[in-house]
XYZ file of C-alpha atoms in Angstrom:
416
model
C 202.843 293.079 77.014
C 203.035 295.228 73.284
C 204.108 298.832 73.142
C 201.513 300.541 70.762
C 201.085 304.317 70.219
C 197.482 305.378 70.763
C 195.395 308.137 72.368
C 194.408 308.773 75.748
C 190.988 308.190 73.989
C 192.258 304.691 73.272
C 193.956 303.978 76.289
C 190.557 305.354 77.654
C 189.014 302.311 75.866
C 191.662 299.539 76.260
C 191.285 300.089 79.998
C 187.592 299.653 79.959
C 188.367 296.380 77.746
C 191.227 294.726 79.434
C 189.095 295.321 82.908
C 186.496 293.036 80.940
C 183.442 295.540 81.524
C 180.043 294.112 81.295
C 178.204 297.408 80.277
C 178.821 300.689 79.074
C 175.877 302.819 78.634
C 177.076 305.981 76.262
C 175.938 309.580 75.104
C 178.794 311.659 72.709
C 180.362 314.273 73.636
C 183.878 316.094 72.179
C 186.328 315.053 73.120
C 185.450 312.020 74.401
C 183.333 310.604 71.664
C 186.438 308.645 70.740
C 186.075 306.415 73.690
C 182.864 305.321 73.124
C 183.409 304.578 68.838
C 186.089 302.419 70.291
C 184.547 300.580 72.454
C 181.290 300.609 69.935
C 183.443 299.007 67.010
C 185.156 296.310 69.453
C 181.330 295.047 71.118
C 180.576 295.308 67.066
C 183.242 292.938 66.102
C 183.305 290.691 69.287
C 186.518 291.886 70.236
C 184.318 292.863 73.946
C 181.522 290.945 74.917
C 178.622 292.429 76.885
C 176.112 295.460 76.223
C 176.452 298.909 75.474
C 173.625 301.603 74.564
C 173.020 304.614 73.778
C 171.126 306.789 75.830
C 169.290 310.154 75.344
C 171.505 312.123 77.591
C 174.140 312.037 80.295
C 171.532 312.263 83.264
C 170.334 309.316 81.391
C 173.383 307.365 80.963
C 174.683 308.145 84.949
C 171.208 306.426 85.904
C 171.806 303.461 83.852
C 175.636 302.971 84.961
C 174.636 303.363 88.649
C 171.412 301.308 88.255
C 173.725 298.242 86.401
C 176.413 298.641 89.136
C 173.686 298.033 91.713
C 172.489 294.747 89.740
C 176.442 293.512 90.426
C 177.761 293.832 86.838
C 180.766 295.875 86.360
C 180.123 299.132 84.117
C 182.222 302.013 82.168
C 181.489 305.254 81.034
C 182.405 308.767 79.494
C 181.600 311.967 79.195
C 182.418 315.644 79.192
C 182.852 319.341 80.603
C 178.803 320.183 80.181
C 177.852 316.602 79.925
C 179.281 316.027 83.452
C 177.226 318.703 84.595
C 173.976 317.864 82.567
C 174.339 314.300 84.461
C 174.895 316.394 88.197
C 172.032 315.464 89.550
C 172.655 311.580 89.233
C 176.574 311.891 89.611
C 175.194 312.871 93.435
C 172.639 310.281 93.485
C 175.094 307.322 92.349
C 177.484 308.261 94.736
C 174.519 307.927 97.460
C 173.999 304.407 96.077
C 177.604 303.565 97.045
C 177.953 301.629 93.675
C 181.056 301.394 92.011
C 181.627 302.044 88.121
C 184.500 303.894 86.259
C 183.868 307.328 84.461
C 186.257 308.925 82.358
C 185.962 312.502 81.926
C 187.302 313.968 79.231
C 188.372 317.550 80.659
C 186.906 320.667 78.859
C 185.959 324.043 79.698
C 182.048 325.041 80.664
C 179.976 327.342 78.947
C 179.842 329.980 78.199
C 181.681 331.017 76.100
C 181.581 327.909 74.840
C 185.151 326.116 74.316
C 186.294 323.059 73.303
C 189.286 322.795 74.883
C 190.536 321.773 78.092
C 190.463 323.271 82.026
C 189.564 321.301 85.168
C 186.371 323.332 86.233
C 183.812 320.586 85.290
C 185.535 317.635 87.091
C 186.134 320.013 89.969
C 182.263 320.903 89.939
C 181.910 316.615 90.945
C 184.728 317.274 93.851
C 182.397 317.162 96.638
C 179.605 314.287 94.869
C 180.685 311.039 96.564
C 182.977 310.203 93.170
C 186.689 309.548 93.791
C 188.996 311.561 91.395
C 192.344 310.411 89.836
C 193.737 313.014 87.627
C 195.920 311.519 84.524
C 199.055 313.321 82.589
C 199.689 310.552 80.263
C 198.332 308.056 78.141
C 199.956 305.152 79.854
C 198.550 306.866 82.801
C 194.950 306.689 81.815
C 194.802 303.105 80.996
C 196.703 301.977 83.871
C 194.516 304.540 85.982
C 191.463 302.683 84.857
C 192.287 299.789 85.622
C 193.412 300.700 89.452
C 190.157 302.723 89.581
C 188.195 299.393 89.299
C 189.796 297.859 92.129
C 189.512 301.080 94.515
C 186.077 301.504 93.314
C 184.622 298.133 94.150
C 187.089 297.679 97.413
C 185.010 296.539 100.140
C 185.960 298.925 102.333
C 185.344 301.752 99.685
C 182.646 300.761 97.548
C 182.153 304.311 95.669
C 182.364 305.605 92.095
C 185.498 306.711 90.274
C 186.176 309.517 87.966
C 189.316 309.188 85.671
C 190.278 312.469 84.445
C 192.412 313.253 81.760
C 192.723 316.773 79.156
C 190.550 317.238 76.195
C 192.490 317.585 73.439
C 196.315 317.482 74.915
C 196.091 314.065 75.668
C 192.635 312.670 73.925
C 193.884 313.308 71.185
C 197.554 312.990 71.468
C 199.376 310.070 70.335
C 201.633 308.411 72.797
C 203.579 305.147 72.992
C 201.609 303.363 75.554
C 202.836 299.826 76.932
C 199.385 297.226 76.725
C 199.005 294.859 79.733
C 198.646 290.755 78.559
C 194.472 290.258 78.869
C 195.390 287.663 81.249
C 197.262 289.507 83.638
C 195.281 292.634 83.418
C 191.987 290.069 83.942
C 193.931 288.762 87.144
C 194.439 292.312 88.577
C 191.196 293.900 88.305
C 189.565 290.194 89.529
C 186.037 289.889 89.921
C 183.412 292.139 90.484
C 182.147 291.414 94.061
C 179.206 293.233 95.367
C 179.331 291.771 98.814
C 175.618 291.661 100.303
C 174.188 293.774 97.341
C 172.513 292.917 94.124
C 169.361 293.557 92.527
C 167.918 290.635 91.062
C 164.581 291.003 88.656
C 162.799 288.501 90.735
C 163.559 290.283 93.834
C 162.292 293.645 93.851
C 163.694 296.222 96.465
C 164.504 299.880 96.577
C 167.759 301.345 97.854
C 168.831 304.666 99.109
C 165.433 306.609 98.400
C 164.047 307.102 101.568
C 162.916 310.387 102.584
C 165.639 310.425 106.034
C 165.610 313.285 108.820
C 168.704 315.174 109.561
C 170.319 312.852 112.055
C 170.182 309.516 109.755
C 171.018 311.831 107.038
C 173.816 312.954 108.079
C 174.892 309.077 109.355
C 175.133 308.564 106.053
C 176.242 310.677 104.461
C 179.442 310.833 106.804
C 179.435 306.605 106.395
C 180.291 307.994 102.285
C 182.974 310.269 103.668
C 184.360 307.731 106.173
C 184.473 305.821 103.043
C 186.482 308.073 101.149
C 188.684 308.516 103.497
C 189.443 304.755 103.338
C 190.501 305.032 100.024
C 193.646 306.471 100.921
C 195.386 303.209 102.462
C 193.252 300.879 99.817
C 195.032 303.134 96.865
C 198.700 302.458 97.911
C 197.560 298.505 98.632
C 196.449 298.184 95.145
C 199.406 300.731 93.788
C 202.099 298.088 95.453
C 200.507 295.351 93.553
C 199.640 297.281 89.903
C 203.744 297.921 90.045
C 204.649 294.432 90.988
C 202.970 293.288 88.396
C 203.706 296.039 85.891
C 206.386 297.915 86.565
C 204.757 300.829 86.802
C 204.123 302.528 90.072
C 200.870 305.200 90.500
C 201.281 306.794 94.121
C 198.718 309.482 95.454
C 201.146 311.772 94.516
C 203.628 312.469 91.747
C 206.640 313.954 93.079
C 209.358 314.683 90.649
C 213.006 316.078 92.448
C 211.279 317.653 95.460
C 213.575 315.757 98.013
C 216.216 318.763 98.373
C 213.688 321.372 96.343
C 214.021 324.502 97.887
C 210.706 325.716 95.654
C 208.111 323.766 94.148
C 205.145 323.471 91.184
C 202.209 322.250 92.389
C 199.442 321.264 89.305
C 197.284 318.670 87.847
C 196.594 317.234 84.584
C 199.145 316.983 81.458
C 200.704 320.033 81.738
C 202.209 318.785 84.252
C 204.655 317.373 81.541
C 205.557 320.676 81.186
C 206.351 321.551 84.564
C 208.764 318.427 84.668
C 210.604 319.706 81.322
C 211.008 323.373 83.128
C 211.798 321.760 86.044
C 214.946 320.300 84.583
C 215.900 323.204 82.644
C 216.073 324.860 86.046
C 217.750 322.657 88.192
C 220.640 323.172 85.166
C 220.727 326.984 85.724
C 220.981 326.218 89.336
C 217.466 326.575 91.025
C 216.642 323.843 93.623
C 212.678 323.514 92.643
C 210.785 320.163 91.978
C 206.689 318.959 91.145
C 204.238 318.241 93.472
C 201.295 316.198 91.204
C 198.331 315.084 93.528
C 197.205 312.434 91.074
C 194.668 311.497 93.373
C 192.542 314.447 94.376
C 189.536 312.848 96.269
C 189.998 311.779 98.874
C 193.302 314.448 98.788
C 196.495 312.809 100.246
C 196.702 315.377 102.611
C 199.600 314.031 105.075
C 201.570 313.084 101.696
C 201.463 316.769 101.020
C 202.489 318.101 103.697
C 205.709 315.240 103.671
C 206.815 316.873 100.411
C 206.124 320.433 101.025
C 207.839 320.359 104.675
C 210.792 322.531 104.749
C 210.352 324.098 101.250
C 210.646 327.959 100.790
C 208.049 328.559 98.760
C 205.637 326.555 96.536
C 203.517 328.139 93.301
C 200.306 326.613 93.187
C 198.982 326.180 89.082
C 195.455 326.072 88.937
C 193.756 324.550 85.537
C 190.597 325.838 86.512
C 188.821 329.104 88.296
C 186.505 329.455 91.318
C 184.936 332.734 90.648
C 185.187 335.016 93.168
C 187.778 332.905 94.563
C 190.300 331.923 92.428
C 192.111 328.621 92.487
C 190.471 325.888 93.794
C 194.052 323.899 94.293
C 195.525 326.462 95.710
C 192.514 326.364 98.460
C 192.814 323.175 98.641
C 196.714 322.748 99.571
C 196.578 326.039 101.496
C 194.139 324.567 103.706
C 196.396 321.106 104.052
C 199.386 323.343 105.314
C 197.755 325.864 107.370
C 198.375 325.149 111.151
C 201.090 322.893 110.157
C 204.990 323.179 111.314
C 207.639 324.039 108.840
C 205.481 324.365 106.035
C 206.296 326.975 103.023
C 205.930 330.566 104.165
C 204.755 331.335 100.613
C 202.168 329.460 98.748
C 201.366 331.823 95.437
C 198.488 331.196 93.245
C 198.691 331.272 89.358
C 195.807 330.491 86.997
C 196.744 329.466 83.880
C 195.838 326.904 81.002
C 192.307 327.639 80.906
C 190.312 326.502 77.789
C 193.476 325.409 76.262
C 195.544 328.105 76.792
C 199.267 326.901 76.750
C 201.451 327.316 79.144
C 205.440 328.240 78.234
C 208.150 327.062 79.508
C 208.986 330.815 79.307
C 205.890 331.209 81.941
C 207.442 328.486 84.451
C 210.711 330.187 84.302
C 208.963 333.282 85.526
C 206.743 331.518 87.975
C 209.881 330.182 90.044
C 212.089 334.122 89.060
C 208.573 334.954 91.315
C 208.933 332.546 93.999
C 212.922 333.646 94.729
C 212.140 336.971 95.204
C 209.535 336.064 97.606
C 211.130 333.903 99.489
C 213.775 336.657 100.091
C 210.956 339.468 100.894
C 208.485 336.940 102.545
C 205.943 339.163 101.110
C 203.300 336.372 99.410
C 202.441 337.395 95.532
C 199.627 338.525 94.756
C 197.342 335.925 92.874
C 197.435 336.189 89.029
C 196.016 334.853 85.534
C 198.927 333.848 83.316
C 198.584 336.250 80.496
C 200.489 338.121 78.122
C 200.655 341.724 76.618
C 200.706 339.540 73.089
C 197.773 337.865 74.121
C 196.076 340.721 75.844
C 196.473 343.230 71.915
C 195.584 340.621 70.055
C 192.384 339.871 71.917
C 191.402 343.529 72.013
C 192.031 343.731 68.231
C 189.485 340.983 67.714
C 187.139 342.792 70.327
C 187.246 346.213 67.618
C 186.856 344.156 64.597
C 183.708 342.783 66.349
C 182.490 346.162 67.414
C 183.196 347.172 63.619
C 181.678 344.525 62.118
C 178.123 344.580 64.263
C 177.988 348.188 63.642
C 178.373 347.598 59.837
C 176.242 345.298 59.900
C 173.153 347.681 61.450
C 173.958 350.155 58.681
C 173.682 347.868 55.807
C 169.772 347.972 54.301
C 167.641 345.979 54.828
């Protein structure tokens, strides 16, 4: 085992390699683009053997992953924020397959406006497709998460897709020291890819999952997928237990960081987490009993995990990296539907929206979100949902929206 800094990009990649992939069909996309010039230069040099290519476009490359899965070979892929969607149609129709490959998205924002940078609301758009979801906040994180996904994707009592998420940008991009499983041991974790009953062989022609069903073997199905899913949960810690017996590291359904005598909790996703954990300590210095709640594996949700951590809390603050419109957080729905019903559950659950497209969030905000969640534990009155924002943020924004008013109506007086 070496310690080597790279990117989640790389660790991206090294995942896919060390799980000894056998195809990886590609289209670019930023950020993730890195992934697949990684992987590109290693089948170049023979550092990976197998077959990647280059397809004409995400709904392209989902068909060709999910068509090689069903053949038995074990297949990677990547994308992003409007590639995801572009590729919608099969991301559904893969998942109907029940044929398990890896996909790492590569978290951005969706048009428009257009962004580069990161938010949750195109993996969240494949929460209800079929794919699991485990949601990454490091870079040792990603490539150990890749490799787990491989052995909950293809567990026989699963047998689904996988998306790996991590953040455009904040950790694609972002150099980390990131500790690289031995081949052989990696090799011996993920095992071999075993289809079971299933595999498509040229000289065998058959079709699968395209018959035109009525609404009762429909929805047989469709509930065998989510029956499924649901088996996930207890296959997850199984192959957890083992990952950290055999390196060190251990990947539960949750992340939960000094919740046990938390009076108050953070609840979010992604790599900001980070910086939840850093306010986190700052205020358990100045005296405030709060801790982090980090689902890290969001389909199928760990729901009675949840409810273990958040039992007996005052009040939680729900941070949502993305935005339902006309809804709000889709987390916060999400837990607030685990809890509801439940005994001695928080009394407050608040819902804050922040780090969309990028936007940071300060440790100067989380000190403020948990100020928020005292005084309404003493009221009992629940806050009212809100976009973090500032007045900074909010003038300097409005001065941009006068120097574009100024410059299109200078630009209709100029001759022609």
């Amino acid at each position: 085992m070496t310690r080597q800094l790279m990117t989640g990009n790389a660790a991206a990649a090294w995942g896919a390699r060390l799980a000894a992939v056998d195809y990886v069909p590609a289209f670019p996309i930023t950020p993730q683009t890195e992934i697949i010039e990684t992987l590109a230069a290693w089948f170049d040099d023979g550092s990976m053997q197998g077959r990647m290519t280059v397809l004409e476009s995400e709904h392209s490359m989902v068909t060709a992953a999910g068509a090689a899965a069903a053949t038995g070979v074990r297949v990677f892929t990547a994308t992003s924020s409007q590639g995801l969607l572009h590729a919608m149609e099969m991301i559904y129709t893969v998942a109907g397959w029940r044929v398990p490959f890896v996909l790492v998205n590569v978290s951005r924002g969706l048009s428009a406006p257009i962004t580069l940078e990161p938010d949750h609301n195109d993996v969240l758009a494949a929460r209800d497709s079929g794919f699991l979801q485990l949601h990454c906040s490091t870079c040792q994180e990603v490539l150990d998460s890749v490799l787990i996904a491989y052995r909950l994707a293809e567990h026989s009592q699963v047998r689904l897709p996988i998306i790996v998420n991590q953040d455009g940008f904040y950790l694609s991009f972002t150099r980390e020291p990131v500790q690289l499983p031995d081949p052989k041991q990696a090799r011996a974790f993920v095992g071999d890819f075993d289809m079971g009953g299933l595999g498509f062989r040229a000289g065998m022609p058959e079709s699968q999952a395209v018959a035109v069903l009525g609404g009762s073997p429909y929805s047989y199905f469709r509930y065998e997928c989510h029956l499924a899913m649901q088996q996930a949960l207890n296959a997850y810690d199984e192959i957890a237990g083992e990952f950290e017996q055999r390196f060190g590291r251990y990947h539960g359904v949750v992340e939960a960081f000094l919740t046990d005598n938390a009076d108050y909790l953070f609840v979010m996703m992604g790599c900001f987490a980070t910086k939840a954990k850093h306010a986190v300590l700052q205020l358990r210095k100045a005296g405030v009993k709060i801790g982090l709640l980090r689902p890290r594996l969001f389909r199928p949700l760990p729901e009675w995990r949840i409810r273990d951590i958040c039992r007996g809390k005052k009040a939680v603050a729900v941070i949502d990296q993305n935005l339902s419109l006309g809804k709000g957080g889709v987390l916060h729905a999400e837990l607030t539907s685990v809890l509801y019903g439940q005994s001695d559950m928080p009394a407050i659950v608040a819902s804050f929206i922040g780090g969309l497209g990028g936007r940071d969030i300060s440790q100067e905000e989380f000190f403020h979100i948990a100020e928020i969640l005292q005084d309404a534990a003493i009221s009992g009155q629940t806050p009212a949902p809100r976009l973090l924002y500032t007045q900074t943020e909010f003038r300097e924004f409005k001065k941009l929206q006068a120097i574009a008013v100024y410059e299109r109506h200078e630009s209709k007086e100029q001759p022609t």
